[in-house]
């Protein structure tokens, strides 16, 4: 009975911490704006089929490069596709690529950072120097090289490559968290009880290091969205995919005669990136990550 | 416990959403089970191919054919097209692909290599692997006589046979709008800078210093015309073949082959040898005089496989040997009758190079010789080389001793401007005077915006090229001529020509472009007709629609999203009410 009560207080305390974070978060107007923008974009992505007025791949014969009108609110592209529908569906591709890359980044980053931070010594040295090497390489060049090594172009490939190349920053953050947490009393206690190292890493330390991970992941998301758009723009993505970058690339060729083709997807990339950045900044302040490290 | 469950469900739905979006259904896909699936390869750098493929995907779906678009770089695409072992996309080859072939006008030297069974890769260009013995006979007959009427008769028959058993779906002959300064005359969308000696500027006299800036999309790979790989615009004004193409009129396009280094020529009675009498007053850019020795050196080097000249295949198939009678007389011995010989000798790849510069170089080292990379060997053309700054420009200057006389335009500067839109802006601000035709083709959408500008001219007509949808004739499904005919009827020709190309193309009924030798205006053209396509598919044994007709991918996606949304909403509502009650 006593134990149950204790657990409940712990639960309440957790809720209390979340509440405190939320209070800090909502104090900042910019963070709220970021959260709202992100929510709208996510909503657009999830409900794309219900919102979009047309099938985004449907070619409207004879309606190529129409300026914005009541029929096509944002105009049409060189193939006669409705740009509004395309932009709404494009949110899906962008977010999926970003989320997928982040999941891969977190998996690799946490593993490498966690192991390096927890074990220290030679393991730490080797892993961190390797991380440094990857960090010194310019990301966009590395991405370009990696993607052009493959003959077939696809969005999934871009997602995988971005995730596989994007982990070093995450690894460093996780490592620094682990360095401080592994000295704390509860880890000492766990170790003295004879709990296995891996279990300590994943069940005891990791849950306590979750907030910096969330912050870094959120701050990385806009980069992935931009990288995906960049690669698609440069023709290294899948040109048949419904992606903002592809539409901007198409619009580039007709920029002087049909400004709407490149403008709207470009605007969406801009808004999404701003929204996610504001959200990430807000989360960082709210979690008070730097203060706690 | 319940909270955990809800989290798990939420996570499951998100993951399901992600997966469903990742496999990214083609929404214009076939409704229900496709009768078969084909893959179309498109060049990732060519946005027009992608738009055409998207239209085909929509049209083919109406007859139950699933079309998958595979975009790849041109190198990988060519590897697949010319793969000798694979007979379908699945085993490393291809099913369908768009191709544009350029011909040299007036005669058809490449037809044998392109459309007959003996032209199968790697010997020729027939990567479709079309084999039709009747068509082969017609074409062989056309190529084995000098009698023009006879040749036209066989070529007409061949074109009819071509449409009867189509190896490819002929789509259009491109019309290239040549964009240039309105005062600059005779710039040609097919000859590029090859007729620069004809160019003149209205309102100027030959005494004026006239400089023409011409945009190109990149540097030449090499400065030697024998190994031409994209440097035509740079090299053609500098080097002369024995004959040259001359623009007679641009609308409609009429060309004429004129002797360049030759005074006269005659065929022997059996047609198996030709004697060329060369001009006496031709000099190389370095002042040395041009003689028969240069011609013999050139043809012997090209006939030697060790040289690796691009024209080796086309040339050596017909030409056996070359010898010099005196300083200004050369004789070519032929292996067989070559009715197209004169037009072949007007191609840039058979330009004459100087014996006194390259004569001492072993044939196998010609490809790597220093005159290919830094500054070219002297030529006999109307323009001589001045300087080349890689990535920026190449400057050519009129040659005073050109045998036709010094050309009107004193300087040609070939400016490297990779982006067509930038080139157009430069033309508008008079930084350049003409745009290379390959870039003009990408500016079709911009042409309406040039209407009000009187100082920019848009000229040109059909060029001698053919754009077609190639079928892999070795593919198990496409080997059936009825299937190929069905696909020919399922192409929205009007849409491609009027909407995608804004009318800058002409519907093709023959691989031979109009206005050219042997063109048959009566060859039947395929019409866009879904019912007829269905009829041919049924003849081939494919029936569509199948008994079950489930929902289309797009509708399914909408329903899935609606259901997911409903479930998520319900769970969230439940969760919130539960918490409030607490």
Short mmCIF file of N, CA and C in Angstrom, two decimals, chain B residues 436-564:
data_model
loop_
_atom_site.label_atom_id
_atom_site.label_comp_id
_atom_site.label_asym_id
_atom_site.label_seq_id
_atom_site.Cartn_x
_atom_site.Cartn_y
_atom_site.Cartn_z
N UNK B 436 21.75 29.08 -78.18
CA UNK B 436 21.91 27.76 -78.76
C UNK B 436 20.56 27.03 -78.81
N UNK B 437 20.24 26.35 -79.91
CA UNK B 437 18.93 25.70 -80.07
C UNK B 437 18.57 24.75 -78.92
N UNK B 438 19.54 24.03 -78.37
CA UNK B 438 19.18 23.08 -77.31
C UNK B 438 18.65 23.83 -76.08
N UNK B 439 19.08 25.08 -75.90
CA UNK B 439 18.55 25.88 -74.82
C UNK B 439 17.22 26.51 -75.21
N UNK B 440 17.10 26.88 -76.49
CA UNK B 440 15.83 27.46 -76.96
C UNK B 440 14.69 26.49 -76.71
N UNK B 441 14.98 25.19 -76.90
CA UNK B 441 13.94 24.17 -76.70
C UNK B 441 13.39 24.19 -75.29
N UNK B 442 14.23 24.59 -74.33
CA UNK B 442 13.77 24.60 -72.94
C UNK B 442 13.08 25.91 -72.58
N UNK B 443 12.99 26.82 -73.54
CA UNK B 443 12.41 28.13 -73.24
C UNK B 443 11.03 28.30 -73.86
N UNK B 444 10.42 27.18 -74.27
CA UNK B 444 9.15 27.26 -74.98
C UNK B 444 8.09 28.01 -74.17
N UNK B 445 8.07 27.76 -72.85
CA UNK B 445 7.07 28.42 -72.02
C UNK B 445 7.26 29.93 -71.93
N UNK B 446 8.47 30.40 -72.25
CA UNK B 446 8.77 31.82 -72.11
C UNK B 446 8.42 32.61 -73.36
N UNK B 447 8.21 31.90 -74.48
CA UNK B 447 8.05 32.60 -75.75
C UNK B 447 6.87 33.58 -75.77
N UNK B 448 5.70 33.22 -75.18
CA UNK B 448 4.61 34.21 -75.18
C UNK B 448 5.02 35.55 -74.57
N UNK B 449 5.91 35.52 -73.58
CA UNK B 449 6.30 36.77 -72.93
C UNK B 449 7.22 37.62 -73.81
N UNK B 450 7.66 37.08 -74.96
CA UNK B 450 8.56 37.85 -75.85
C UNK B 450 7.79 38.58 -76.93
N UNK B 451 6.46 38.38 -76.96
CA UNK B 451 5.65 38.91 -78.07
C UNK B 451 5.88 40.39 -78.34
N UNK B 452 5.90 41.18 -77.27
CA UNK B 452 5.99 42.63 -77.48
C UNK B 452 7.36 43.12 -77.88
N UNK B 453 8.38 42.25 -77.77
CA UNK B 453 9.74 42.72 -78.00
C UNK B 453 10.10 42.60 -79.48
N UNK B 454 10.26 43.74 -80.15
CA UNK B 454 10.52 43.70 -81.59
C UNK B 454 11.98 43.41 -81.89
N UNK B 455 12.86 43.55 -80.89
CA UNK B 455 14.28 43.34 -81.18
C UNK B 455 14.71 41.89 -80.98
N UNK B 456 13.76 41.02 -80.59
CA UNK B 456 14.10 39.60 -80.46
C UNK B 456 13.28 38.81 -81.48
N UNK B 457 13.96 37.97 -82.25
CA UNK B 457 13.26 37.20 -83.28
C UNK B 457 13.12 35.75 -82.84
N UNK B 458 11.96 35.16 -83.13
CA UNK B 458 11.74 33.73 -82.89
C UNK B 458 11.51 33.13 -84.27
N UNK B 459 12.50 32.37 -84.77
CA UNK B 459 12.38 31.84 -86.12
C UNK B 459 12.58 30.33 -86.09
N UNK B 460 12.11 29.69 -87.16
CA UNK B 460 12.43 28.27 -87.27
C UNK B 460 11.24 27.42 -87.54
N UNK B 461 11.49 26.23 -88.05
CA UNK B 461 10.43 25.29 -88.35
C UNK B 461 10.81 23.91 -87.85
N UNK B 462 10.24 22.90 -88.48
CA UNK B 462 10.52 21.52 -88.07
C UNK B 462 12.00 21.22 -88.31
N UNK B 463 12.65 20.64 -87.31
CA UNK B 463 14.04 20.24 -87.50
C UNK B 463 14.08 18.75 -87.83
N UNK B 464 15.14 18.28 -88.48
CA UNK B 464 15.18 16.87 -88.89
C UNK B 464 15.45 15.95 -87.71
N UNK B 465 14.47 15.84 -86.83
CA UNK B 465 14.63 14.97 -85.67
C UNK B 465 13.31 14.26 -85.45
N UNK B 466 13.32 13.18 -84.72
CA UNK B 466 12.07 12.48 -84.42
C UNK B 466 12.09 12.09 -82.95
N UNK B 467 11.02 12.42 -82.23
CA UNK B 467 10.89 12.01 -80.83
C UNK B 467 9.87 10.90 -80.78
N UNK B 468 10.25 9.81 -80.15
CA UNK B 468 9.35 8.66 -80.13
C UNK B 468 9.39 7.95 -78.78
N UNK B 469 8.36 7.15 -78.56
CA UNK B 469 8.33 6.28 -77.37
C UNK B 469 8.81 4.93 -77.85
N UNK B 470 9.98 4.51 -77.38
CA UNK B 470 10.55 3.24 -77.84
C UNK B 470 9.96 2.09 -77.04
N UNK B 471 9.65 1.00 -77.73
CA UNK B 471 9.20 -0.22 -77.07
C UNK B 471 10.33 -1.23 -77.12
N UNK B 472 10.54 -1.95 -76.05
CA UNK B 472 11.51 -3.03 -76.07
C UNK B 472 10.87 -4.22 -76.77
N UNK B 473 11.22 -4.42 -78.05
CA UNK B 473 10.58 -5.47 -78.83
C UNK B 473 10.94 -6.88 -78.36
N UNK B 474 11.90 -6.99 -77.44
CA UNK B 474 12.27 -8.30 -76.89
C UNK B 474 11.46 -8.65 -75.65
N UNK B 475 10.72 -7.68 -75.12
CA UNK B 475 9.94 -7.87 -73.91
C UNK B 475 8.81 -8.86 -74.19
N UNK B 476 8.52 -9.74 -73.25
CA UNK B 476 7.54 -10.80 -73.51
C UNK B 476 6.18 -10.23 -73.91
N UNK B 477 5.76 -9.12 -73.29
CA UNK B 477 4.45 -8.57 -73.60
C UNK B 477 4.52 -7.69 -74.85
N UNK B 478 5.58 -6.86 -74.92
CA UNK B 478 5.67 -5.90 -76.03
C UNK B 478 6.06 -6.56 -77.34
N UNK B 479 6.48 -7.83 -77.31
CA UNK B 479 6.82 -8.51 -78.56
C UNK B 479 5.58 -8.66 -79.43
N UNK B 480 4.41 -8.64 -78.81
CA UNK B 480 3.16 -8.77 -79.55
C UNK B 480 2.82 -7.47 -80.27
N UNK B 481 2.75 -7.48 -81.61
CA UNK B 481 2.50 -6.22 -82.32
C UNK B 481 1.16 -5.58 -81.94
N UNK B 482 0.17 -6.37 -81.53
CA UNK B 482 -1.12 -5.80 -81.15
C UNK B 482 -0.98 -4.95 -79.89
N UNK B 483 -0.15 -5.41 -78.97
CA UNK B 483 0.08 -4.62 -77.75
C UNK B 483 0.74 -3.30 -78.12
N UNK B 484 1.73 -3.35 -79.01
CA UNK B 484 2.42 -2.12 -79.41
C UNK B 484 1.45 -1.16 -80.10
N UNK B 485 0.57 -1.73 -80.95
CA UNK B 485 -0.41 -0.88 -81.61
C UNK B 485 -1.36 -0.26 -80.58
N UNK B 486 -1.77 -1.06 -79.60
CA UNK B 486 -2.68 -0.55 -78.57
C UNK B 486 -2.02 0.63 -77.85
N UNK B 487 -0.72 0.48 -77.51
CA UNK B 487 -0.03 1.56 -76.80
C UNK B 487 0.09 2.79 -77.71
N UNK B 488 0.29 2.57 -79.01
CA UNK B 488 0.36 3.70 -79.94
C UNK B 488 -0.95 4.49 -79.93
N UNK B 489 -2.07 3.77 -79.76
CA UNK B 489 -3.37 4.46 -79.77
C UNK B 489 -3.68 5.10 -78.41
N UNK B 490 -2.91 4.77 -77.37
CA UNK B 490 -3.22 5.28 -76.04
C UNK B 490 -2.41 6.51 -75.68
N UNK B 491 -1.68 7.08 -76.64
CA UNK B 491 -0.85 8.25 -76.35
C UNK B 491 -1.63 9.53 -76.67
N UNK B 492 -1.77 10.45 -75.73
CA UNK B 492 -2.53 11.69 -76.00
C UNK B 492 -1.69 12.67 -76.80
N UNK B 493 -1.59 12.43 -78.11
CA UNK B 493 -0.71 13.23 -78.98
C UNK B 493 -1.05 14.72 -78.93
N UNK B 494 -2.35 15.02 -79.02
CA UNK B 494 -2.78 16.42 -79.05
C UNK B 494 -2.30 17.14 -77.79
N UNK B 495 -2.50 16.46 -76.65
CA UNK B 495 -2.12 17.06 -75.38
C UNK B 495 -0.62 17.34 -75.34
N UNK B 496 0.16 16.37 -75.77
CA UNK B 496 1.62 16.54 -75.72
C UNK B 496 2.05 17.70 -76.61
N UNK B 497 1.51 17.75 -77.83
CA UNK B 497 1.97 18.77 -78.77
C UNK B 497 1.40 20.15 -78.44
N UNK B 498 0.10 20.21 -78.16
CA UNK B 498 -0.51 21.53 -77.96
C UNK B 498 -0.29 22.09 -76.56
N UNK B 499 -0.39 21.21 -75.53
CA UNK B 499 -0.33 21.72 -74.16
C UNK B 499 1.09 21.71 -73.61
N UNK B 500 1.78 20.56 -73.74
CA UNK B 500 3.10 20.48 -73.12
C UNK B 500 4.14 21.22 -73.96
N UNK B 501 4.02 21.12 -75.29
CA UNK B 501 5.03 21.76 -76.15
C UNK B 501 4.54 23.07 -76.73
N UNK B 502 3.34 23.51 -76.34
CA UNK B 502 2.78 24.79 -76.81
C UNK B 502 2.80 24.90 -78.33
N UNK B 503 2.61 23.77 -78.99
CA UNK B 503 2.57 23.80 -80.44
C UNK B 503 3.94 23.77 -81.11
N UNK B 504 5.03 23.71 -80.35
CA UNK B 504 6.36 23.68 -80.96
C UNK B 504 6.76 22.26 -81.32
N UNK B 505 5.92 21.62 -82.09
CA UNK B 505 6.20 20.26 -82.57
C UNK B 505 5.16 19.97 -83.62
N UNK B 506 5.45 18.98 -84.46
CA UNK B 506 4.48 18.57 -85.47
C UNK B 506 4.27 17.08 -85.32
N UNK B 507 3.02 16.67 -85.37
CA UNK B 507 2.65 15.26 -85.22
C UNK B 507 3.33 14.43 -86.31
N UNK B 508 4.02 13.38 -85.92
CA UNK B 508 4.82 12.61 -86.88
C UNK B 508 4.05 11.38 -87.37
N UNK B 509 4.07 11.14 -88.67
CA UNK B 509 3.50 9.91 -89.20
C UNK B 509 4.58 9.02 -89.79
N UNK B 510 5.83 9.46 -89.67
CA UNK B 510 6.92 8.70 -90.27
C UNK B 510 8.21 9.06 -89.54
N UNK B 511 9.16 8.12 -89.48
CA UNK B 511 10.45 8.47 -88.87
C UNK B 511 11.23 9.45 -89.75
N UNK B 512 10.85 9.58 -91.02
CA UNK B 512 11.49 10.54 -91.92
C UNK B 512 10.80 11.89 -91.72
N UNK B 513 11.55 12.94 -91.40
CA UNK B 513 10.88 14.22 -91.20
C UNK B 513 10.32 14.78 -92.50
N UNK B 514 9.31 15.64 -92.43
CA UNK B 514 8.73 16.20 -93.65
C UNK B 514 9.75 17.09 -94.33
N UNK B 515 9.51 17.41 -95.58
CA UNK B 515 10.38 18.22 -96.44
C UNK B 515 11.67 17.50 -96.79
N UNK B 516 11.90 16.28 -96.28
CA UNK B 516 13.18 15.65 -96.55
C UNK B 516 13.04 14.51 -97.55
N UNK B 517 14.14 14.13 -98.10
CA UNK B 517 14.17 13.13 -99.16
C UNK B 517 13.47 11.83 -98.72
N UNK B 518 12.54 11.38 -99.55
CA UNK B 518 11.91 10.09 -99.30
C UNK B 518 10.75 10.12 -98.33
N UNK B 519 10.35 11.29 -97.87
CA UNK B 519 9.24 11.36 -96.91
C UNK B 519 7.94 10.92 -97.57
N UNK B 520 7.19 10.07 -96.90
CA UNK B 520 5.93 9.57 -97.42
C UNK B 520 4.77 10.22 -96.68
N UNK B 521 4.09 11.20 -97.30
CA UNK B 521 3.01 11.88 -96.57
C UNK B 521 1.80 10.98 -96.36
N UNK B 522 1.73 9.85 -97.06
CA UNK B 522 0.55 9.00 -96.96
C UNK B 522 0.68 7.90 -95.91
N UNK B 523 1.83 7.81 -95.26
CA UNK B 523 1.96 6.80 -94.20
C UNK B 523 0.95 7.13 -93.10
N UNK B 524 0.21 6.12 -92.61
CA UNK B 524 -0.85 6.41 -91.64
C UNK B 524 -0.28 6.80 -90.28
N UNK B 525 -0.90 7.79 -89.64
CA UNK B 525 -0.48 8.17 -88.29
C UNK B 525 -1.45 7.55 -87.29
N UNK B 526 -0.95 7.16 -86.14
CA UNK B 526 -1.84 6.62 -85.11
C UNK B 526 -2.62 7.75 -84.46
N UNK B 527 -3.89 7.49 -84.16
CA UNK B 527 -4.70 8.51 -83.50
C UNK B 527 -4.82 8.17 -82.03
N UNK B 528 -5.13 9.16 -81.23
CA UNK B 528 -5.40 8.91 -79.81
C UNK B 528 -6.81 8.39 -79.71
N UNK B 529 -6.97 7.12 -79.38
CA UNK B 529 -8.28 6.49 -79.36
C UNK B 529 -8.29 5.35 -78.35
N UNK B 530 -8.86 5.62 -77.18
CA UNK B 530 -8.83 4.65 -76.10
C UNK B 530 -9.59 3.37 -76.49
N UNK B 531 -10.70 3.53 -77.24
CA UNK B 531 -11.51 2.37 -77.61
C UNK B 531 -10.73 1.45 -78.55
N UNK B 532 -10.01 2.07 -79.49
CA UNK B 532 -9.22 1.29 -80.43
C UNK B 532 -8.08 0.57 -79.69
N UNK B 533 -7.50 1.27 -78.72
CA UNK B 533 -6.44 0.66 -77.91
C UNK B 533 -6.99 -0.58 -77.21
N UNK B 534 -8.19 -0.44 -76.68
CA UNK B 534 -8.84 -1.55 -75.98
C UNK B 534 -9.07 -2.71 -76.94
N UNK B 535 -9.52 -2.36 -78.15
CA UNK B 535 -9.79 -3.36 -79.17
C UNK B 535 -8.52 -4.17 -79.47
N UNK B 536 -7.38 -3.46 -79.63
CA UNK B 536 -6.13 -4.16 -79.95
C UNK B 536 -5.65 -5.00 -78.77
N UNK B 537 -5.88 -4.48 -77.56
CA UNK B 537 -5.47 -5.26 -76.38
C UNK B 537 -6.27 -6.55 -76.32
N UNK B 538 -7.56 -6.47 -76.66
CA UNK B 538 -8.38 -7.67 -76.65
C UNK B 538 -7.92 -8.65 -77.72
N UNK B 539 -7.50 -8.10 -78.86
CA UNK B 539 -6.96 -8.95 -79.92
C UNK B 539 -5.72 -9.69 -79.43
N UNK B 540 -4.94 -8.99 -78.58
CA UNK B 540 -3.73 -9.60 -78.05
C UNK B 540 -4.03 -10.54 -76.90
N UNK B 541 -5.30 -10.60 -76.46
CA UNK B 541 -5.66 -11.54 -75.41
C UNK B 541 -5.74 -10.95 -74.02
N UNK B 542 -5.76 -9.62 -73.92
CA UNK B 542 -5.87 -9.00 -72.60
C UNK B 542 -7.24 -8.35 -72.45
N UNK B 543 -7.97 -8.71 -71.40
CA UNK B 543 -9.30 -8.16 -71.23
C UNK B 543 -9.36 -7.29 -69.98
N UNK B 544 -9.97 -6.12 -70.15
CA UNK B 544 -10.07 -5.17 -69.05
C UNK B 544 -11.38 -4.42 -69.21
N UNK B 545 -12.13 -4.07 -68.20
CA UNK B 545 -11.81 -4.33 -66.80
C UNK B 545 -12.05 -5.78 -66.39
N UNK B 546 -11.34 -6.17 -65.38
CA UNK B 546 -11.51 -7.51 -64.83
C UNK B 546 -12.81 -7.53 -64.03
N UNK B 547 -13.35 -8.74 -63.72
CA UNK B 547 -14.64 -8.83 -63.05
C UNK B 547 -14.76 -7.95 -61.80
N UNK B 548 -13.73 -7.92 -60.95
CA UNK B 548 -13.84 -7.12 -59.73
C UNK B 548 -13.29 -5.72 -59.99
N UNK B 549 -14.02 -4.70 -59.57
CA UNK B 549 -13.52 -3.33 -59.72
C UNK B 549 -13.54 -2.62 -58.38
N UNK B 550 -12.50 -2.83 -57.57
CA UNK B 550 -12.44 -2.13 -56.28
C UNK B 550 -12.17 -0.63 -56.49
N UNK B 551 -12.01 0.05 -55.38
CA UNK B 551 -11.86 1.51 -55.46
C UNK B 551 -10.47 1.90 -55.94
N UNK B 552 -10.35 3.10 -56.47
CA UNK B 552 -9.05 3.56 -56.93
C UNK B 552 -8.17 3.88 -55.72
N UNK B 553 -6.87 3.95 -55.99
CA UNK B 553 -5.93 4.19 -54.90
C UNK B 553 -6.24 5.51 -54.21
N UNK B 554 -6.62 6.50 -55.01
CA UNK B 554 -6.87 7.82 -54.44
C UNK B 554 -8.07 7.78 -53.50
N UNK B 555 -9.17 7.14 -53.95
CA UNK B 555 -10.36 7.02 -53.12
C UNK B 555 -10.03 6.24 -51.85
N UNK B 556 -9.28 5.16 -52.00
CA UNK B 556 -8.91 4.36 -50.84
C UNK B 556 -8.17 5.21 -49.83
N UNK B 557 -7.25 6.03 -50.33
CA UNK B 557 -6.46 6.88 -49.44
C UNK B 557 -7.38 7.82 -48.66
N UNK B 558 -8.38 8.39 -49.34
CA UNK B 558 -9.29 9.32 -48.67
C UNK B 558 -10.07 8.58 -47.59
N UNK B 559 -10.56 7.39 -47.90
CA UNK B 559 -11.34 6.63 -46.92
C UNK B 559 -10.49 6.25 -45.73
N UNK B 560 -9.26 5.77 -45.99
CA UNK B 560 -8.37 5.39 -44.89
C UNK B 560 -8.15 6.57 -43.96
N UNK B 561 -7.85 7.72 -44.57
CA UNK B 561 -7.59 8.90 -43.75
C UNK B 561 -8.82 9.24 -42.93
N UNK B 562 -9.99 9.19 -43.54
CA UNK B 562 -11.21 9.52 -42.81
C UNK B 562 -11.40 8.57 -41.63
N UNK B 563 -11.20 7.27 -41.85
CA UNK B 563 -11.39 6.31 -40.76
C UNK B 563 -10.36 6.56 -39.66
N UNK B 564 -9.09 6.73 -40.05
CA UNK B 564 -8.03 6.98 -39.06
C UNK B 564 -8.38 8.22 -38.24
#
